[in-house]
Amino acid sequence: MSGITTTQGAHVELMGAKFVDFDPVTETITMHFHAPDSFITPRGGVQGGLVAGFLDEAMGWAHVHATNGAEAPLNLEISMTLLNLIPPGPLMGTGRVVRRGRRVIFLEAELFSMDGKSLARATSTAIPTPKPSA
């Protein structure tokens, strides 16, 4: 997927988002993230809304890559399930296009510890829009 910039915007730097791989057959992206100490609540884990940001980033980039950079999703709804406390430090995320139509797309993502433990999952219903320029 040459020519697609996966890291754009100040939020990407805050999340430590880095592209790892995209599988065009399954339309699945793999990304690495880094949860800084500033994201951690008194409970010792990443604040829930910030967890949604990691998952949203993975889902969004899955669609961007699946359309060769032509489109980006505009979320209508995101549903998230926290399975474990998300620790500070490195994380891995996957995002996948479940179904893509002309008017609506369905996406899903999962967040893992670096040793493969599932930490959180999300699904999104979105509309495809032209990818905004940087």
GROMACS .gro file of C-alpha atoms in nm:
model
  134
    1MET     CA    1   0.000   0.000   0.000
    2SER     CA    2   0.258   0.253  -0.102
    3GLY     CA    3   0.165   0.618  -0.107
    4ILE     CA    4  -0.086   0.603   0.181
    5THR     CA    5   0.019   0.811   0.478
    6THR     CA    6  -0.111   0.636   0.788
    7THR     CA    7   0.023   0.882   1.039
    8GLN     CA    8  -0.138   1.226   1.016
    9GLY     CA    9  -0.225   1.475   1.285
   10ALA     CA   10  -0.113   1.560   1.636
   11HIS     CA   11  -0.339   1.291   1.785
   12VAL     CA   12  -0.130   1.025   1.608
   13GLU     CA   13   0.181   1.142   1.790
   14LEU     CA   14  -0.003   1.144   2.126
   15MET     CA   15  -0.118   0.784   2.068
   16GLY     CA   16   0.218   0.669   1.934
   17ALA     CA   17   0.034   0.525   1.631
   18LYS     CA   18   0.249   0.339   1.379
   19PHE     CA   19   0.146   0.139   1.073
   20VAL     CA   20   0.266  -0.224   1.077
   21ASP     CA   21   0.084  -0.410   0.800
   22PHE     CA   22  -0.227  -0.424   0.583
   23ASP     CA   23  -0.375  -0.744   0.439
   24PRO     CA   24  -0.580  -0.651   0.131
   25VAL     CA   25  -0.751  -0.992   0.118
   26THR     CA   26  -0.908  -0.961   0.464
   27GLU     CA   27  -0.896  -0.578   0.462
   28THR     CA   28  -0.725  -0.589   0.802
   29ILE     CA   29  -0.469  -0.341   0.930
   30THR     CA   30  -0.223  -0.396   1.214
   31MET     CA   31  -0.093  -0.095   1.406
   32HIS     CA   32   0.121  -0.032   1.711
   33PHE     CA   33   0.029   0.228   1.969
   34HIS     CA   34   0.187   0.363   2.286
   35ALA     CA   35  -0.032   0.463   2.581
   36PRO     CA   36   0.156   0.739   2.765
   37ASP     CA   37   0.140   0.778   3.142
   38SER     CA   38  -0.076   1.088   3.091
   39PHE     CA   39  -0.361   0.861   2.964
   40ILE     CA   40  -0.369   0.659   3.289
   41THR     CA   41  -0.648   0.702   3.545
   42PRO     CA   42  -0.617   0.647   3.922
   43ARG     CA   43  -0.734   0.288   3.860
   44GLY     CA   44  -0.409   0.227   3.673
   45GLY     CA   45  -0.542   0.190   3.320
   46VAL     CA   46  -0.603   0.403   3.012
   47GLN     CA   47  -0.915   0.621   3.037
   48GLY     CA   48  -1.202   0.462   2.842
   49GLY     CA   49  -1.258   0.742   2.591
   50LEU     CA   50  -0.891   0.731   2.503
   51VAL     CA   51  -0.914   0.355   2.451
   52ALA     CA   52  -1.190   0.429   2.199
   53GLY     CA   53  -0.943   0.654   2.019
   54PHE     CA   54  -0.697   0.369   1.964
   55LEU     CA   55  -0.975   0.146   1.831
   56ASP     CA   56  -1.121   0.421   1.613
   57GLU     CA   57  -0.780   0.486   1.460
   58ALA     CA   58  -0.736   0.120   1.365
   59MET     CA   59  -1.086   0.092   1.216
   60GLY     CA   60  -1.048   0.413   1.020
   61TRP     CA   61  -0.714   0.322   0.868
   62ALA     CA   62  -0.843  -0.021   0.770
   63HIS     CA   63  -1.103   0.149   0.550
   64VAL     CA   64  -0.856   0.404   0.413
   65HIS     CA   65  -0.619   0.126   0.309
   66ALA     CA   66  -0.903  -0.089   0.171
   67THR     CA   67  -0.995   0.198  -0.065
   68ASN     CA   68  -0.631   0.270  -0.160
   69GLY     CA   69  -0.650   0.605   0.018
   70ALA     CA   70  -0.957   0.733  -0.167
   71GLU     CA   71  -1.199   0.727   0.126
   72ALA     CA   72  -1.210   0.774   0.502
   73PRO     CA   73  -1.498   0.667   0.727
   74LEU     CA   74  -1.717   0.920   0.904
   75ASN     CA   75  -1.848   0.743   1.217
   76LEU     CA   76  -2.217   0.734   1.284
   77GLU     CA   77  -2.186   0.501   1.584
   78ILE     CA   78  -1.908   0.331   1.778
   79SER     CA   79  -1.965   0.056   2.032
   80MET     CA   80  -1.678  -0.047   2.259
   81THR     CA   81  -1.622  -0.326   2.507
   82LEU     CA   82  -1.341  -0.305   2.762
   83LEU     CA   83  -1.222  -0.659   2.837
   84ASN     CA   84  -0.924  -0.579   3.061
   85LEU     CA   85  -0.748  -0.283   3.214
   86ILE     CA   86  -0.538  -0.121   2.940
   87PRO     CA   87  -0.188  -0.062   3.078
   88PRO     CA   88   0.048   0.222   2.991
   89GLY     CA   89   0.308   0.144   2.728
   90PRO     CA   90   0.308  -0.041   2.398
   91LEU     CA   91  -0.012  -0.183   2.251
   92MET     CA   92  -0.110  -0.353   1.928
   93GLY     CA   93  -0.433  -0.290   1.741
   94THR     CA   94  -0.606  -0.449   1.448
   95GLY     CA   95  -0.883  -0.294   1.242
   96ARG     CA   96  -1.095  -0.462   0.977
   97VAL     CA   97  -1.356  -0.374   0.720
   98VAL     CA   98  -1.643  -0.612   0.789
   99ARG     CA   99  -1.864  -0.491   0.506
  100ARG     CA  100  -1.833  -0.197   0.271
  101GLY     CA  101  -2.120  -0.053   0.071
  102ARG     CA  102  -2.165   0.271  -0.118
  103ARG     CA  103  -2.364   0.433   0.164
  104VAL     CA  104  -2.258   0.254   0.480
  105ILE     CA  105  -1.958   0.060   0.605
  106PHE     CA  106  -1.918  -0.169   0.904
  107LEU     CA  107  -1.583  -0.182   1.081
  108GLU     CA  108  -1.435  -0.361   1.382
  109ALA     CA  109  -1.116  -0.334   1.584
  110GLU     CA  110  -0.938  -0.506   1.868
  111LEU     CA  111  -0.668  -0.383   2.104
  112PHE     CA  112  -0.408  -0.621   2.246
  113SER     CA  113  -0.116  -0.617   2.487
  114MET     CA  114   0.214  -0.688   2.312
  115ASP     CA  115   0.199  -1.046   2.441
  116GLY     CA  116  -0.136  -1.100   2.263
  117LYS     CA  117  -0.386  -1.056   2.547
  118SER     CA  118  -0.715  -0.910   2.421
  119LEU     CA  119  -0.787  -0.581   2.599
  120ALA     CA  120  -1.074  -0.410   2.415
  121ARG     CA  121  -1.298  -0.444   2.110
  122ALA     CA  122  -1.508  -0.204   1.908
  123THR     CA  123  -1.743  -0.194   1.615
  124SER     CA  124  -1.841   0.105   1.406
  125THR     CA  125  -2.109   0.196   1.158
  126ALA     CA  126  -1.983   0.472   0.932
  127ILE     CA  127  -2.040   0.642   0.601
  128PRO     CA  128  -1.769   0.646   0.336
  129THR     CA  129  -1.645   0.995   0.251
  130PRO     CA  130  -1.361   1.126   0.034
  131LYS     CA  131  -1.039   1.118   0.237
  132PRO     CA  132  -0.959   1.470   0.354
  133SER     CA  133  -0.624   1.608   0.247
  134ALA     CA  134  -0.359   1.670   0.513
   0.00000   0.00000   0.00000
